[in-house]
Short mmCIF file of C-alpha atoms in Angstrom, two decimals:
data_model
loop_
_atom_site.label_atom_id
_atom_site.label_comp_id
_atom_site.label_asym_id
_atom_site.label_seq_id
_atom_site.Cartn_x
_atom_site.Cartn_y
_atom_site.Cartn_z
CA UNK A 1 -34.11 13.57 -10.79
CA UNK A 2 -35.13 15.00 -14.06
CA UNK A 3 -33.44 18.27 -14.87
CA UNK A 4 -35.21 21.69 -14.58
CA UNK A 5 -36.89 23.28 -17.16
CA UNK A 6 -35.39 26.49 -18.09
CA UNK A 7 -36.68 29.56 -16.88
CA UNK A 8 -34.42 31.82 -17.53
CA UNK A 9 -34.30 35.58 -15.52
CA UNK A 10 -36.99 37.12 -14.26
CA UNK A 11 -38.19 39.38 -11.44
CA UNK A 12 -40.28 39.43 -8.66
CA UNK A 13 -43.86 40.11 -9.29
CA UNK A 14 -45.43 42.51 -7.42
CA UNK A 15 -48.78 45.05 -7.75
CA UNK A 16 -47.05 48.21 -6.84
CA UNK A 17 -44.30 47.69 -10.21
CA UNK A 18 -46.93 45.50 -12.09
CA UNK A 19 -47.18 48.12 -14.96
CA UNK A 20 -43.47 48.42 -14.83
CA UNK A 21 -42.86 44.87 -15.31
CA UNK A 22 -44.86 43.86 -17.97
CA UNK A 23 -42.96 47.14 -19.60
CA UNK A 24 -39.33 45.25 -18.54
CA UNK A 25 -37.92 43.98 -22.23
CA UNK A 26 -36.48 40.48 -22.51
CA UNK A 27 -38.29 39.37 -19.21
CA UNK A 28 -38.61 35.59 -19.15
CA UNK A 29 -40.21 35.13 -16.05
CA UNK A 30 -41.88 36.05 -12.73
CA UNK A 31 -42.58 34.43 -9.37
CA UNK A 32 -45.07 35.95 -7.38
CA UNK A 33 -45.97 35.58 -3.50
CA UNK A 34 -48.20 32.56 -3.17
CA UNK A 35 -49.98 34.20 0.24
CA UNK A 36 -50.62 37.85 -2.16
CA UNK A 37 -53.24 36.01 -4.92
CA UNK A 38 -56.59 34.68 -5.25
CA UNK A 39 -56.33 31.30 -7.86
CA UNK A 40 -59.86 32.79 -8.60
CA UNK A 41 -59.41 36.28 -9.26
CA UNK A 42 -56.01 36.81 -10.90
CA UNK A 43 -54.71 40.47 -11.32
CA UNK A 44 -55.27 41.58 -14.39
CA UNK A 45 -51.38 41.76 -14.94
CA UNK A 46 -50.36 38.44 -14.66
CA UNK A 47 -53.06 37.26 -16.64
CA UNK A 48 -51.44 39.36 -19.61
CA UNK A 49 -48.00 38.18 -18.55
CA UNK A 50 -49.31 34.66 -18.22
CA UNK A 51 -50.86 35.29 -22.22
CA UNK A 52 -47.78 36.65 -23.26
CA UNK A 53 -46.14 33.68 -21.94
CA UNK A 54 -44.89 34.49 -19.27
CA UNK A 55 -44.05 31.90 -16.84
CA UNK A 56 -45.43 32.44 -13.27
CA UNK A 57 -43.78 31.25 -9.78
CA UNK A 58 -45.94 30.94 -7.10
CA UNK A 59 -43.57 31.21 -3.96
CA UNK A 60 -45.06 30.54 -0.54
CA UNK A 61 -44.16 31.79 2.72
CA UNK A 62 -46.07 30.71 5.57
CA UNK A 63 -45.79 27.39 5.58
CA UNK A 64 -43.27 26.72 7.95
CA UNK A 65 -41.87 23.27 7.04
CA UNK A 66 -38.67 23.17 9.39
CA UNK A 67 -41.18 23.53 12.13
CA UNK A 68 -41.74 20.75 14.42
CA UNK A 69 -45.68 20.58 13.58
CA UNK A 70 -46.59 18.59 10.73
CA UNK A 71 -47.60 20.83 7.90
CA UNK A 72 -51.26 22.27 7.38
CA UNK A 73 -53.82 20.10 5.11
CA UNK A 74 -54.86 23.76 4.19
CA UNK A 75 -51.60 25.58 3.56
CA UNK A 76 -50.57 23.05 1.34
CA UNK A 77 -54.11 22.52 -0.61
CA UNK A 78 -54.61 26.12 -1.17
CA UNK A 79 -50.29 26.49 -2.55
CA UNK A 80 -51.31 23.56 -4.80
CA UNK A 81 -54.04 25.91 -6.04
CA UNK A 82 -52.21 28.68 -6.53
CA UNK A 83 -49.52 26.79 -8.60
CA UNK A 84 -52.99 25.56 -11.15
CA UNK A 85 -54.65 28.39 -11.54
CA UNK A 86 -50.91 29.86 -12.55
CA UNK A 87 -50.01 26.97 -15.20
CA UNK A 88 -46.72 26.71 -12.66
CA UNK A 89 -44.26 24.06 -14.11
CA UNK A 90 -43.04 24.68 -9.69
CA UNK A 91 -43.52 26.13 -6.09
CA UNK A 92 -41.42 27.63 -3.67
CA UNK A 93 -41.04 27.49 -0.12
CA UNK A 94 -38.33 28.19 2.81
CA UNK A 95 -36.70 25.76 5.07
CA UNK A 96 -37.47 27.75 7.94
CA UNK A 97 -39.56 28.05 10.89
CA UNK A 98 -42.80 30.37 11.43
CA UNK A 99 -44.68 29.59 14.24
CA UNK A 100 -45.02 27.12 17.36
CA UNK A 101 -48.21 25.38 18.55
CA UNK A 102 -47.88 25.41 22.06
CA UNK A 103 -47.27 28.30 23.01
CA UNK A 104 -49.25 28.75 20.35
CA UNK A 105 -46.49 32.11 18.59
CA UNK A 106 -46.20 33.84 14.42
CA UNK A 107 -43.40 34.76 13.78
CA UNK A 108 -44.61 36.65 11.44
CA UNK A 109 -40.86 36.24 9.44
CA UNK A 110 -38.92 33.08 7.82
CA UNK A 111 -36.69 31.90 10.96
CA UNK A 112 -34.04 29.23 11.04
CA UNK A 113 -34.32 25.72 11.28
CA UNK A 114 -31.03 24.59 13.73
CA UNK A 115 -29.21 22.01 11.64
CA UNK A 116 -29.38 18.94 13.80
CA UNK A 117 -30.14 15.26 13.31
CA UNK A 118 -33.57 15.41 14.79
CA UNK A 119 -34.29 19.14 13.08
CA UNK A 120 -32.73 17.63 10.22
CA UNK A 121 -35.84 13.77 10.49
CA UNK A 122 -38.51 16.66 11.02
CA UNK A 123 -37.70 19.03 8.18
CA UNK A 124 -37.72 16.37 5.62
CA UNK A 125 -40.83 14.63 6.60
CA UNK A 126 -43.08 17.55 7.05
CA UNK A 127 -41.30 18.06 3.28
CA UNK A 128 -42.78 14.47 2.00
CA UNK A 129 -46.43 15.39 3.57
CA UNK A 130 -45.99 18.50 1.40
CA UNK A 131 -44.33 17.06 -2.65
CA UNK A 132 -47.09 13.83 -1.68
CA UNK A 133 -50.04 17.30 -1.49
CA UNK A 134 -48.63 19.07 -4.69
CA UNK A 135 -48.85 18.76 -8.25
CA UNK A 136 -46.10 19.85 -9.46
CA UNK A 137 -42.48 19.61 -7.86
CA UNK A 138 -41.43 21.31 -4.47
CA UNK A 139 -38.21 23.89 -4.31
CA UNK A 140 -36.61 25.03 -1.46
CA UNK A 141 -34.64 28.35 -0.47
CA UNK A 142 -31.56 29.04 1.62
CA UNK A 143 -33.24 31.77 3.88
CA UNK A 144 -31.19 34.80 5.88
CA UNK A 145 -30.58 35.03 9.21
CA UNK A 146 -29.46 37.41 12.14
CA UNK A 147 -28.37 34.51 14.52
CA UNK A 148 -27.52 30.91 15.27
CA UNK A 149 -28.86 28.18 16.99
CA UNK A 150 -26.17 26.68 19.70
CA UNK A 151 -25.10 22.88 19.24
CA UNK A 152 -25.42 22.20 15.74
CA UNK A 153 -23.53 19.05 13.83
CA UNK A 154 -23.96 20.10 10.43
CA UNK A 155 -22.68 23.19 8.17
CA UNK A 156 -25.29 24.71 6.18
CA UNK A 157 -23.50 22.49 2.87
CA UNK A 158 -24.00 19.26 4.48
CA UNK A 159 -27.78 20.06 5.95
CA UNK A 160 -28.94 21.00 2.28
CA UNK A 161 -26.53 17.92 0.39
CA UNK A 162 -29.01 15.85 3.04
CA UNK A 163 -32.37 16.96 2.63
CA UNK A 164 -32.11 16.86 -0.82
CA UNK A 165 -30.80 12.79 -0.49
CA UNK A 166 -33.43 11.93 1.22
CA UNK A 167 -36.49 13.90 -0.36
CA UNK A 168 -35.34 14.85 -3.50
CA UNK A 169 -36.41 18.22 -3.27
CA UNK A 170 -34.94 20.40 -5.53
CA UNK A 171 -33.49 23.99 -4.12
CA UNK A 172 -34.30 27.08 -4.69
CA UNK A 173 -30.56 28.66 -4.10
CA UNK A 174 -30.68 32.50 -2.85
CA UNK A 175 -27.67 33.91 -3.16
CA UNK A 176 -27.28 37.46 -1.12
CA UNK A 177 -28.87 35.21 1.70
CA UNK A 178 -25.30 33.51 1.82
CA UNK A 179 -23.83 36.92 2.42
CA UNK A 180 -25.88 37.65 4.52
CA UNK A 181 -24.97 34.40 6.45
CA UNK A 182 -21.51 34.93 6.03
CA UNK A 183 -22.18 38.52 7.73
CA UNK A 184 -23.95 37.52 10.50
CA UNK A 185 -23.27 33.49 10.69
CA UNK A 186 -19.45 33.47 9.72
CA UNK A 187 -20.74 31.22 7.22
CA UNK A 188 -18.55 30.27 3.50
CA UNK A 189 -20.25 31.01 0.73
CA UNK A 190 -17.97 28.88 -0.85
CA UNK A 191 -18.13 26.63 0.94
CA UNK A 192 -21.43 26.04 0.84
CA UNK A 193 -22.08 26.40 -2.89
CA UNK A 194 -19.70 23.54 -3.17
CA UNK A 195 -21.14 21.54 -0.97
CA UNK A 196 -24.73 21.33 -2.53
CA UNK A 197 -25.85 18.93 -5.35
CA UNK A 198 -25.79 21.44 -8.17
CA UNK A 199 -27.96 19.08 -10.63
CA UNK A 200 -30.36 19.76 -7.96
CA UNK A 201 -31.55 23.14 -8.28
CA UNK A 202 -34.18 24.67 -9.78
CA UNK A 203 -33.08 28.38 -9.74
CA UNK A 204 -31.60 31.81 -7.65
CA UNK A 205 -32.57 34.76 -5.95
CA UNK A 206 -30.73 38.19 -5.71
CA UNK A 207 -31.46 40.61 -3.67
CA UNK A 208 -30.22 44.26 -2.06
CA UNK A 209 -29.37 44.61 1.90
CA UNK A 210 -27.85 47.07 4.10
CA UNK A 211 -25.51 46.95 6.48
CA UNK A 212 -26.20 48.89 9.96
CA UNK A 213 -23.40 47.74 13.06
CA UNK A 214 -22.38 45.33 11.75
CA UNK A 215 -25.39 43.33 10.92
CA UNK A 216 -26.47 43.23 7.11
CA UNK A 217 -30.95 43.13 7.33
CA UNK A 218 -31.39 40.98 3.90
CA UNK A 219 -34.24 44.00 2.72
CA UNK A 220 -34.94 43.65 -0.28
CA UNK A 221 -35.67 47.48 -0.47
CA UNK A 222 -31.90 47.72 -2.07
CA UNK A 223 -30.26 47.56 -4.83
CA UNK A 224 -28.45 44.41 -5.06
CA UNK A 225 -24.79 45.12 -4.21
CA UNK A 226 -21.12 44.26 -6.37
CA UNK A 227 -20.74 41.53 -3.90
CA UNK A 228 -24.39 39.42 -3.67
CA UNK A 229 -23.14 40.42 -7.55
CA UNK A 230 -19.52 38.35 -7.14
CA UNK A 231 -21.93 35.09 -5.34
CA UNK A 232 -23.88 35.23 -8.74
CA UNK A 233 -20.93 34.43 -11.01
CA UNK A 234 -18.78 32.15 -8.22
CA UNK A 235 -22.58 29.96 -8.63
CA UNK A 236 -22.48 30.59 -12.70
CA UNK A 237 -18.57 29.63 -12.67
CA UNK A 238 -20.12 26.09 -11.25
CA UNK A 239 -23.14 26.07 -12.96
CA UNK A 240 -25.45 26.87 -15.51
CA UNK A 241 -29.04 27.94 -13.61
CA UNK A 242 -32.07 27.16 -14.88
CA UNK A 243 -33.79 30.92 -13.74
CA UNK A 244 -32.11 33.84 -12.02
CA UNK A 245 -34.68 36.06 -10.55
CA UNK A 246 -34.81 40.10 -8.78
CA UNK A 247 -36.30 40.42 -5.59
CA UNK A 248 -37.56 43.63 -4.64
CA UNK A 249 -40.22 44.05 -1.88
CA UNK A 250 -39.98 47.82 -1.46
CA UNK A 251 -38.78 50.92 -1.81
CA UNK A 252 -39.51 50.05 -5.18
CA UNK A 253 -37.29 52.45 -7.90
CA UNK A 254 -37.78 54.27 -10.98
CA UNK A 255 -38.60 51.47 -14.57
CA UNK A 256 -34.99 52.22 -15.92
CA UNK A 257 -33.12 51.37 -12.38
CA UNK A 258 -35.21 48.05 -12.49
CA UNK A 259 -34.14 47.08 -15.63
CA UNK A 260 -30.36 48.31 -15.41
CA UNK A 261 -30.43 45.54 -11.64
CA UNK A 262 -31.73 42.78 -14.86
CA UNK A 263 -28.86 43.64 -17.38
CA UNK A 264 -26.22 44.06 -14.53
CA UNK A 265 -27.62 40.15 -13.76
CA UNK A 266 -27.58 38.79 -17.74
CA UNK A 267 -24.20 40.74 -17.91
CA UNK A 268 -23.04 38.35 -14.62
CA UNK A 269 -24.31 35.27 -16.05
CA UNK A 270 -22.51 35.76 -19.45
CA UNK A 271 -19.27 37.09 -18.58
CA UNK A 272 -19.30 34.34 -15.16
CA UNK A 273 -20.37 31.01 -18.33
CA UNK A 274 -17.32 31.75 -21.02
CA UNK A 275 -14.97 31.29 -17.62
CA UNK A 276 -16.41 28.17 -16.14
CA UNK A 277 -14.78 25.61 -15.44
CA UNK A 278 -15.35 22.64 -17.20
CA UNK A 279 -18.54 20.37 -14.93
CA UNK A 280 -17.59 18.24 -12.40
CA UNK A 281 -17.61 14.98 -12.63
CA UNK A 282 -20.45 13.09 -10.77
CA UNK A 283 -20.90 9.89 -8.96
CA UNK A 284 -22.94 8.57 -6.74
CA UNK A 285 -23.42 9.00 -2.91
CA UNK A 286 -20.77 11.12 -2.24
CA UNK A 287 -22.58 13.27 -0.10
CA UNK A 288 -24.97 11.03 1.32
CA UNK A 289 -27.35 11.72 -1.98
CA UNK A 290 -28.66 8.46 -2.88
CA UNK A 291 -30.26 6.38 -5.90
CA UNK A 292 -33.51 6.32 -4.28
CA UNK A 293 -33.89 10.78 -4.07
CA UNK A 294 -33.32 10.06 -7.84
CA UNK A 295 -30.01 12.63 -7.63
CA UNK A 296 -26.35 11.95 -7.94
CA UNK A 297 -23.76 14.23 -6.28
CA UNK A 298 -21.17 16.48 -7.31
CA UNK A 299 -17.57 16.18 -6.69
CA UNK A 300 -14.25 16.79 -8.05
CA UNK A 301 -12.15 14.45 -9.71
CA UNK A 302 -9.22 15.67 -9.86
CA UNK A 303 -9.07 17.59 -6.25
CA UNK A 304 -6.66 16.62 -3.19
CA UNK A 305 -8.21 14.93 -0.42
CA UNK A 306 -10.40 16.97 1.62
CA UNK A 307 -9.72 17.90 5.48
CA UNK A 308 -12.11 16.95 7.90
CA UNK A 309 -14.89 19.44 8.11
CA UNK A 310 -15.66 21.99 10.68
CA UNK A 311 -18.56 21.58 11.62
CA UNK A 312 -18.25 18.14 13.88
CA UNK A 313 -19.13 15.86 11.70
CA UNK A 314 -15.55 14.20 11.05
CA UNK A 315 -14.84 12.58 8.02
CA UNK A 316 -17.37 11.11 7.16
CA UNK A 317 -19.17 12.58 4.26
CA UNK A 318 -22.18 11.53 4.48
CA UNK A 319 -22.07 13.38 8.17
CA UNK A 320 -23.63 10.42 9.52
CA UNK A 321 -21.61 9.65 11.45
CA UNK A 322 -20.97 5.85 9.88
CA UNK A 323 -25.48 5.05 9.44
CA UNK A 324 -25.72 6.69 5.64
CA UNK A 325 -28.44 6.21 4.20
CA UNK A 326 -29.20 3.21 1.37
CA UNK A 327 -29.75 2.94 -1.46
CA UNK A 328 -33.52 2.45 -2.43
CA UNK A 329 -34.60 3.15 0.81
CA UNK A 330 -37.25 5.53 1.79
CA UNK A 331 -35.81 8.33 5.04
CA UNK A 332 -37.69 6.58 7.71
CA UNK A 333 -40.32 9.14 9.60
CA UNK A 334 -39.73 11.71 12.56
CA UNK A 335 -40.27 10.69 15.88
CA UNK A 336 -42.72 12.20 18.01
CA UNK A 337 -39.20 12.70 20.50
CA UNK A 338 -38.12 14.63 17.54
CA UNK A 339 -41.02 16.64 17.08
CA UNK A 340 -40.67 17.98 20.62
CA UNK A 341 -37.01 17.89 21.31
CA UNK A 342 -37.36 20.34 18.13
CA UNK A 343 -40.73 22.32 18.96
CA UNK A 344 -39.24 23.08 22.76
CA UNK A 345 -36.49 24.24 21.55
CA UNK A 346 -38.72 26.23 18.42
CA UNK A 347 -40.40 27.98 21.64
CA UNK A 348 -38.16 28.95 23.55
CA UNK A 349 -36.14 30.86 21.08
CA UNK A 350 -39.39 32.34 19.38
CA UNK A 351 -41.07 32.77 22.44
CA UNK A 352 -38.39 35.14 23.59
CA UNK A 353 -38.93 37.25 20.36
CA UNK A 354 -41.93 37.59 20.42
CA UNK A 355 -42.89 37.57 23.14
CA UNK A 356 -40.00 38.97 25.90
CA UNK A 357 -39.82 35.70 27.90
CA UNK A 358 -35.65 35.11 28.88
CA UNK A 359 -33.13 34.18 25.81
CA UNK A 360 -32.40 30.49 26.12
CA UNK A 361 -28.96 29.28 27.00
CA UNK A 362 -26.22 29.35 24.29
CA UNK A 363 -27.93 32.36 21.95
CA UNK A 364 -26.00 34.77 21.03
CA UNK A 365 -28.12 37.48 23.51
CA UNK A 366 -27.70 41.09 21.62
CA UNK A 367 -28.37 39.03 18.46
CA UNK A 368 -32.02 38.03 19.92
CA UNK A 369 -32.24 41.11 21.39
CA UNK A 370 -31.72 42.85 17.84
CA UNK A 371 -33.72 40.47 15.83
CA UNK A 372 -36.37 40.85 18.31
CA UNK A 373 -36.35 44.48 17.09
CA UNK A 374 -37.11 43.90 13.52
CA UNK A 375 -39.83 41.60 13.85
CA UNK A 376 -41.87 44.55 15.59
CA UNK A 377 -39.94 47.03 13.06
CA UNK A 378 -41.50 44.30 10.27
CA UNK A 379 -44.79 44.01 11.84
CA UNK A 380 -44.93 47.53 11.99
CA UNK A 381 -44.43 47.94 8.79
CA UNK A 382 -47.22 45.34 7.44
CA UNK A 383 -49.93 46.73 9.48
CA UNK A 384 -48.90 50.55 8.17
CA UNK A 385 -48.88 48.68 5.30
CA UNK A 386 -52.31 46.87 5.48
CA UNK A 387 -54.11 50.29 7.78
CA UNK A 388 -52.61 53.38 6.39
CA UNK A 389 -54.77 55.92 8.40
CA UNK A 390 -53.57 54.78 11.33
CA UNK A 391 -49.78 56.27 10.81
CA UNK A 392 -52.16 59.23 10.04
CA UNK A 393 -54.47 59.21 12.53
CA UNK A 394 -51.34 59.53 15.22
CA UNK A 395 -49.37 62.26 13.41
CA UNK A 396 -47.10 60.13 10.35
CA UNK A 397 -44.99 56.78 10.48
CA UNK A 398 -42.27 58.22 13.30
CA UNK A 399 -45.11 58.59 15.88
CA UNK A 400 -47.38 55.47 14.62
CA UNK A 401 -43.79 52.97 14.69
CA UNK A 402 -43.69 54.40 18.39
CA UNK A 403 -46.34 53.89 19.48
CA UNK A 404 -46.72 50.44 17.90
CA UNK A 405 -43.33 49.10 19.42
CA UNK A 406 -44.33 50.51 22.82
CA UNK A 407 -47.52 48.29 21.95
CA UNK A 408 -45.64 44.93 20.80
CA UNK A 409 -43.22 44.43 23.38
CA UNK A 410 -44.17 41.08 24.32
CA UNK A 411 -47.12 41.05 23.22
CA UNK A 412 -47.29 38.40 20.07
CA UNK A 413 -49.72 38.62 16.73
CA UNK A 414 -52.74 36.81 17.73
CA UNK A 415 -53.99 36.54 14.44
CA UNK A 416 -52.49 37.71 11.36
CA UNK A 417 -51.18 41.29 10.89
CA UNK A 418 -55.06 43.13 9.95
CA UNK A 419 -56.23 41.59 13.66
CA UNK A 420 -52.93 43.21 14.92
CA UNK A 421 -54.34 46.27 13.34
CA UNK A 422 -56.90 46.38 15.59
CA UNK A 423 -55.29 45.16 18.57
CA UNK A 424 -53.17 48.15 18.96
CA UNK A 425 -55.96 50.17 18.44
CA UNK A 426 -57.51 48.68 20.69
CA UNK A 427 -54.70 48.90 22.76
CA UNK A 428 -54.38 52.76 22.21
CA UNK A 429 -58.22 53.36 23.06
CA UNK A 430 -57.87 51.51 26.09
CA UNK A 431 -55.43 54.02 27.92
CA UNK A 432 -57.30 56.75 25.77
CA UNK A 433 -54.84 57.39 23.39
CA UNK A 434 -53.39 59.28 21.27
CA UNK A 435 -53.98 62.21 23.38
CA UNK A 436 -55.58 64.51 20.42
CA UNK A 437 -59.29 64.30 21.06
CA UNK A 438 -59.23 64.84 16.87
CA UNK A 439 -57.68 61.86 16.42
CA UNK A 440 -58.65 59.65 19.70
CA UNK A 441 -62.37 59.59 17.49
CA UNK A 442 -61.30 58.96 14.64
CA UNK A 443 -59.33 56.12 15.76
CA UNK A 444 -62.17 54.82 17.33
CA UNK A 445 -64.52 55.26 14.49
CA UNK A 446 -61.41 53.04 12.71
CA UNK A 447 -61.26 50.46 15.21
CA UNK A 448 -65.36 50.28 15.27
CA UNK A 449 -66.38 50.35 11.53
CA UNK A 450 -63.84 47.74 11.56
CA UNK A 451 -63.98 45.41 14.54
CA UNK A 452 -67.81 45.35 13.87
CA UNK A 453 -68.00 46.52 18.06
CA UNK A 454 -68.70 49.52 20.28
CA UNK A 455 -65.36 50.57 21.89
CA UNK A 456 -64.97 49.43 25.21
CA UNK A 457 -66.60 52.12 28.00
CA UNK A 458 -64.67 53.97 30.67
CA UNK A 459 -64.90 52.01 33.23
CA UNK A 460 -63.45 48.80 30.95
CA UNK A 461 -61.27 50.67 29.20
CA UNK A 462 -59.82 51.10 33.12
CA UNK A 463 -60.87 47.78 34.04
CA UNK A 464 -57.96 46.53 31.11
CA UNK A 465 -55.36 49.29 32.12
CA UNK A 466 -55.39 47.81 35.52
CA UNK A 467 -54.32 44.13 34.21
CA UNK A 468 -52.40 45.51 31.50
CA UNK A 469 -50.09 46.67 34.70
CA UNK A 470 -51.21 43.68 37.10
CA UNK A 471 -49.41 41.37 34.37
#
């Protein structure tokens, strides 16, 4: 694997802070949400940054490479087009699933994949398909999760290591997500960092969150807490990361506060670098990382023998139960049986989250309910951002969210967030809501203007209401 180009310290570019980002001192690079830009009409602020020599990396959120279906060619082509338009050195995505095809459900969120052999086989094949379609290297991010899958076969570190071994994909390590998973799933961040091949590291994410009721929410809307900076220091003590990026997606602070967070990141990197241990000896195939992927594993030649891992994989360092990947061999494609098995499990979980079906056996039902509420809250927030008229018509953010939550329970998205906004408005109109006639007239006009159709008449509304009650 070729060494990753040095990126430096950067920030996630968002339209709301574009002016502030241009003024940040010492900014080396930015990351953009790939789906939020149009290659033929790049924002002027991004163009100016590129002209200054600031690198831009597209960060995808909708591929769903961990899903049971093969990647959508259209989405891959769109991501490739953005990489070319931005002159990006790489593109990034997530180790997650976001939808199922049978039934057709959208999460609108990054959900964790089960760490099983079947899921790894499916993920590796999907990654290979994506790599073949992209003009630059691909890096994948570990995600934050509220819930754990039952009967997992591998630890997070082993899962990531084998993914790199079999595909040669690079890793985007989000240290805030490591903290999230420590709180929510009891996972040890140090064990993950010790297990993964750090030479595959593309760059690092740093972000803030908040704890509520013993659950850590990865909000990207709060300051970076000291515990996350401590994890960044721990990573820096192991390796000099090619790049580190501050993420902020909501509740944007003043420009000086953003600059202060970047300064804190630089300080941690400098201090931890001074105290870094000597580089660890690299040996081939120590954790299933093969010459076929062009990667060598990292191990400590002076370390004491390790106890058997607690993830149930026994003492086999590759975690294959004796079936290690042979150097020079390509990973076998995932069988349809594996895709079917993964698809059924993911559909059962996603249906429980967005369609109010029973929680699958083995899951923490309380955590699934927390995740379901979080997904509805996220839907409401995105819809309010896309259609700010709706909270205004309904009397403010509170009444809007209350009405939207009642609508969204058991009603999955059918066609993206804009369609969701229209469906929500129609749902209210069918029920002769809002109660205030003037507000209802405004909502009718809003819906008609965007739907391009007459609002449903009283008989149609009555019939649909009866159908809804029967369902």
